[in-house]
Short mmCIF file of C-alpha atoms in Angstrom, two decimals:
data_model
loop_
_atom_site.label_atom_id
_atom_site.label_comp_id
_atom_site.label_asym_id
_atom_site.label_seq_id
_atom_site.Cartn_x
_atom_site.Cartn_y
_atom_site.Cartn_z
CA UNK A 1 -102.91 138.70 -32.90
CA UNK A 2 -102.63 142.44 -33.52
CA UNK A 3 -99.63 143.90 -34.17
CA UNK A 4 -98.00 147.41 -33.81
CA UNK A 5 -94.10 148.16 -34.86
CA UNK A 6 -92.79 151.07 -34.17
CA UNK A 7 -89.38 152.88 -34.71
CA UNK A 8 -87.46 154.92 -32.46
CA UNK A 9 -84.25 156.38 -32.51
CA UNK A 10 -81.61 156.93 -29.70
CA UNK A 11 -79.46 159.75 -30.63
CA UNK A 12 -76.02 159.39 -29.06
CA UNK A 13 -76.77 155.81 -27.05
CA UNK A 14 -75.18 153.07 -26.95
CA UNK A 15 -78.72 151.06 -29.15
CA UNK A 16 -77.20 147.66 -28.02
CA UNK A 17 -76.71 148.69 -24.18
CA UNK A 18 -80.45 149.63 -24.49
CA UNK A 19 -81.65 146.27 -25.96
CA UNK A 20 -79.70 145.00 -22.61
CA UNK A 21 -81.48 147.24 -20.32
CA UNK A 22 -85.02 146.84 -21.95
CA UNK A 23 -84.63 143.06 -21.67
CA UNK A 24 -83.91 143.76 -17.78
CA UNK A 25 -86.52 145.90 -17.64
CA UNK A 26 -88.53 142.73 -18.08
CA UNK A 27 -86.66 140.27 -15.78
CA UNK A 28 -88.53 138.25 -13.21
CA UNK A 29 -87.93 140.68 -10.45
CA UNK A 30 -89.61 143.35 -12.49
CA UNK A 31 -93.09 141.51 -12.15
CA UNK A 32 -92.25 139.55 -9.01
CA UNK A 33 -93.66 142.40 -6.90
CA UNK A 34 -96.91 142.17 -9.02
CA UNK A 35 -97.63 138.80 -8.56
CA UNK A 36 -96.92 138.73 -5.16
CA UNK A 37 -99.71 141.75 -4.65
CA UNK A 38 -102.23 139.70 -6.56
CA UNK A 39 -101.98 136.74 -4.46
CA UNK A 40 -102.88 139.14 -1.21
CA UNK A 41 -106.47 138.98 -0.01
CA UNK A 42 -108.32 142.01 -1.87
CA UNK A 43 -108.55 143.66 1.73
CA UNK A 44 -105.14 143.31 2.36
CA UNK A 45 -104.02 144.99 -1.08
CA UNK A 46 -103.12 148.63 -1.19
CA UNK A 47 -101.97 150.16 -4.15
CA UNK A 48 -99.51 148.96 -6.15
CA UNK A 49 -97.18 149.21 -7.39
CA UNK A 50 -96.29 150.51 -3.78
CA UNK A 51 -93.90 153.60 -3.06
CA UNK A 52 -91.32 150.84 -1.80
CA UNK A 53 -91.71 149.40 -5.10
CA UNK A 54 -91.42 151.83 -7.39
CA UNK A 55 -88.28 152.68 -5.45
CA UNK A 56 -86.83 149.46 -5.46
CA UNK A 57 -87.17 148.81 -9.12
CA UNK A 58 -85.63 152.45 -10.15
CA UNK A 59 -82.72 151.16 -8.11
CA UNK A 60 -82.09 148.30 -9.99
CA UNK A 61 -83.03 149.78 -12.96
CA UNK A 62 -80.45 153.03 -12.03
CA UNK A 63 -77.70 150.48 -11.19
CA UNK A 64 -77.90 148.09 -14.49
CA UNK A 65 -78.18 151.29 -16.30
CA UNK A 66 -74.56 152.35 -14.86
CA UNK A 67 -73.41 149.01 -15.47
CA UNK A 68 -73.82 149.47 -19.32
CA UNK A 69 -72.78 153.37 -19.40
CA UNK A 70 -76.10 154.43 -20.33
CA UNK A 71 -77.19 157.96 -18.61
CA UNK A 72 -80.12 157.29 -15.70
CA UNK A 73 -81.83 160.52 -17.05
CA UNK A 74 -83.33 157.91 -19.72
CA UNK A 75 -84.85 156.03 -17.09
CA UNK A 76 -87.33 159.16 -16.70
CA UNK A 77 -88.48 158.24 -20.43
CA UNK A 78 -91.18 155.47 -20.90
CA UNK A 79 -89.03 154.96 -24.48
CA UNK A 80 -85.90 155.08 -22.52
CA UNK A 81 -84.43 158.22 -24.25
CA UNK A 82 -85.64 157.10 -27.40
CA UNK A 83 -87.32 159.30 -30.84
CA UNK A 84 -90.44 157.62 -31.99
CA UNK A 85 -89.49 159.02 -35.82
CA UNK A 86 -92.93 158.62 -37.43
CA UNK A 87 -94.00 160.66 -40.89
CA UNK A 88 -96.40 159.75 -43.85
CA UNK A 89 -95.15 157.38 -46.33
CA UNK A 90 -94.27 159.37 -49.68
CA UNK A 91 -95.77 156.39 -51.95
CA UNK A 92 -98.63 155.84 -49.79
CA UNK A 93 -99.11 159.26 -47.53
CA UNK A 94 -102.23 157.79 -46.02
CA UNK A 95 -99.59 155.84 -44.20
CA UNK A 96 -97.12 156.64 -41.99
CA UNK A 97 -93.31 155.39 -41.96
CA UNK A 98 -92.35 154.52 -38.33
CA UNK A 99 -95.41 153.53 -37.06
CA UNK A 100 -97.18 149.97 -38.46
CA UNK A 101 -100.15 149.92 -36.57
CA UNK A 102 -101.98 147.02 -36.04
CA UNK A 103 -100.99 144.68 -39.26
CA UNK A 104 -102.43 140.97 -37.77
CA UNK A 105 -104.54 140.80 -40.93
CA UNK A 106 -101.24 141.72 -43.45
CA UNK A 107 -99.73 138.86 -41.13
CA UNK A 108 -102.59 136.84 -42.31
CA UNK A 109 -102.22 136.86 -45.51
CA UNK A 110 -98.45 136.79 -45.94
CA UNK A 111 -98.92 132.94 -43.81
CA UNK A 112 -102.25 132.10 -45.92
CA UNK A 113 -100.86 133.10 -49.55
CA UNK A 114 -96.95 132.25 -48.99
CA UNK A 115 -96.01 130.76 -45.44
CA UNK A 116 -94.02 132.97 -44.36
CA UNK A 117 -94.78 135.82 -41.50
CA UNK A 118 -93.59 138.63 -40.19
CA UNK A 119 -90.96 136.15 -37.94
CA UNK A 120 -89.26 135.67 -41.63
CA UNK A 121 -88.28 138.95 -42.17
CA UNK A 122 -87.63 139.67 -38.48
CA UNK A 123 -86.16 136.98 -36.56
CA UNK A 124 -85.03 138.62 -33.74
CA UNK A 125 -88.66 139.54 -33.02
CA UNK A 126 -88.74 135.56 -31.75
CA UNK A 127 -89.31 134.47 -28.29
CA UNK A 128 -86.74 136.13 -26.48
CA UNK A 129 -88.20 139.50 -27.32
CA UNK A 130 -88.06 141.98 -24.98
CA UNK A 131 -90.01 145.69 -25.72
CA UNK A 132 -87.19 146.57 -28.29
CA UNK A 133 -85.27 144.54 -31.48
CA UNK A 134 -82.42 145.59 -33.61
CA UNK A 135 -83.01 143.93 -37.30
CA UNK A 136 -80.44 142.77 -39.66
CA UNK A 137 -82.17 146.02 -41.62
CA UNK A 138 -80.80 145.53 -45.69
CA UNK A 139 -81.86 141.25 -44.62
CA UNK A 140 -85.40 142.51 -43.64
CA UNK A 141 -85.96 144.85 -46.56
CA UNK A 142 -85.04 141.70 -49.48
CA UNK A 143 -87.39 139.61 -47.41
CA UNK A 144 -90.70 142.19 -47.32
CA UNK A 145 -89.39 142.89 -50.79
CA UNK A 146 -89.70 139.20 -51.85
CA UNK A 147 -92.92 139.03 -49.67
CA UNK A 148 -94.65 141.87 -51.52
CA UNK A 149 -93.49 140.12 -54.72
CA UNK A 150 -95.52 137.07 -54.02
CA UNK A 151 -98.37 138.49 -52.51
CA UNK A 152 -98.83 140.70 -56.01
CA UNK A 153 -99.06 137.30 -57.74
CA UNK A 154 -102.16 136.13 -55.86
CA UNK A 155 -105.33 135.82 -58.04
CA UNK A 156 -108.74 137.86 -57.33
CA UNK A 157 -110.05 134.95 -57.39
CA UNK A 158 -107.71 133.07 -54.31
CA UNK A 159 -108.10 135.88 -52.63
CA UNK A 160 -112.13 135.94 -52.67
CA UNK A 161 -111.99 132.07 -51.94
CA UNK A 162 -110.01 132.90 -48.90
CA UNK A 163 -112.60 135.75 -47.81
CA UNK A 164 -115.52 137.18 -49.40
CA UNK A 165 -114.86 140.62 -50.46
CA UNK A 166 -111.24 140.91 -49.56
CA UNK A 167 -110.07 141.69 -52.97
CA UNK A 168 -111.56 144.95 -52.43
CA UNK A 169 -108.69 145.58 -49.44
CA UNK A 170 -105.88 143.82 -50.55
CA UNK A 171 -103.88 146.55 -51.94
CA UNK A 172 -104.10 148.19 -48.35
CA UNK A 173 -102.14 145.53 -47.10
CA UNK A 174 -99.69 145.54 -50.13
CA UNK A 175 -99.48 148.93 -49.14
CA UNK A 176 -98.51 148.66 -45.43
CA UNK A 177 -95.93 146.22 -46.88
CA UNK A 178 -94.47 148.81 -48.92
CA UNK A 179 -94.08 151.51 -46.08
CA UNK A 180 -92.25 148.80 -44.05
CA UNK A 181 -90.11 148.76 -47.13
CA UNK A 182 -89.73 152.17 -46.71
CA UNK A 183 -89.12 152.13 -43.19
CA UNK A 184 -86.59 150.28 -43.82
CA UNK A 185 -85.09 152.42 -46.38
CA UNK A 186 -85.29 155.52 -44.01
CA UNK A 187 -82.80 153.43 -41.51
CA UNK A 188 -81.01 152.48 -44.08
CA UNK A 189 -79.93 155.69 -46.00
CA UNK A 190 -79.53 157.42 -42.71
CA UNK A 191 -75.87 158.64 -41.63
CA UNK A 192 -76.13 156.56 -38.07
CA UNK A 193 -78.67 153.42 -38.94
CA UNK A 194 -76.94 152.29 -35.82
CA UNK A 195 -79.23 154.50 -33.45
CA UNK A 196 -82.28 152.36 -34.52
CA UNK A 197 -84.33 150.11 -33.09
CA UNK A 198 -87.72 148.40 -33.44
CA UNK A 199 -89.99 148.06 -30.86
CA UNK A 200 -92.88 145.30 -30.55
CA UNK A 201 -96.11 145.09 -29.28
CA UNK A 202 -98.77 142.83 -29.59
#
């Protein structure tokens, strides 16, 4: 599974009305169109999503965003009206804060070496996910702190058991632990952590 994280923040929203919206951004009538086109006969398909579609779904999208008091000039924005705040990482400036791209093998480890994954530190990144997550942020930090902490314990020679020649790249992934540390941190310290949220691919 790869992973990428990023963070975004929505200056002057409402962060919790936009979890709401994101998550009906997803509901069943957002792909029901879809899945109606690809049961069509490929000669009876024309483009989709269709102009009727695209103008239905803004609709709903426009009146659910009224519903929660959140301006429908966001809905013009892929991120709905949210920053993606990305810099490098001052301990490790090869990586950037804000932007964890495609971590599946620190995942690995942290599952192989301790048992826990990412799910520990971020529980609301569970099943009912939807695009965006707002973490319990100082609860996340003491976990990847007490994650890193265990990792650093492994042995070169677990580690070379586990995969030949990994030892070599381990302290990458320490490292891409530590900027999510510091991610966190950045949230954290900030005068309005509450514009903040997550958002999950994979």
């Amino acid at each position: 599974m790869g992973l990428d994280v990023w963070l975004y923040q929505f200056k002057g929203l409402n962060t919790d009305a936009i979890l709401k919206l994101s998550q009906f951004s997803e509901e069943p009538w957002a792909s029901g169109a879809f899945q109606k086109w690809k049961t069509l006969p490929e000669s009876d398909r024309g483009p989709f999503p269709s102009e009727a579609d695209r103008i239905a779904h803004r609709e709903k999208l426009a009146a659910r965003a009224r519903e929660l008091g959140i301006p429908e000039k966001i809905l013009k924005h892929e991120s709905f009206g949210g920053e993606h705040i990305c810099f490098p990482s001052k301990a490790n400036p090869q990586m950037p804060v804000g932007d964890w791209y495609s971590f599946s093998m620190t995942q690995t480890l942290m599952k192989h070496f301790i048992g826990k994954d990412i799910y520990f530190a971020f529980p609301e990144a569970g099943e009912d996910l939807h695009y965006y997550f707002k973490p319990d942020w100082a609860a996340a930090k003491g976990k990847l702190s007490e994650i890193l902490k265990e990792l650093k314990k492994v042995e070169p020679a677990e580690l070379e058991k586990f995969c030949f020649g990994l030892s070599e790249s381990f302290d990458h992934h320490l490292n891409q632990i530590e900027v999510m540390i510091e991610t966190m941190d950045y949230v954290l310290s900030h005068p309005h952590p509450e514009e903040f949220l997550l958002c999950w691919s994979d």
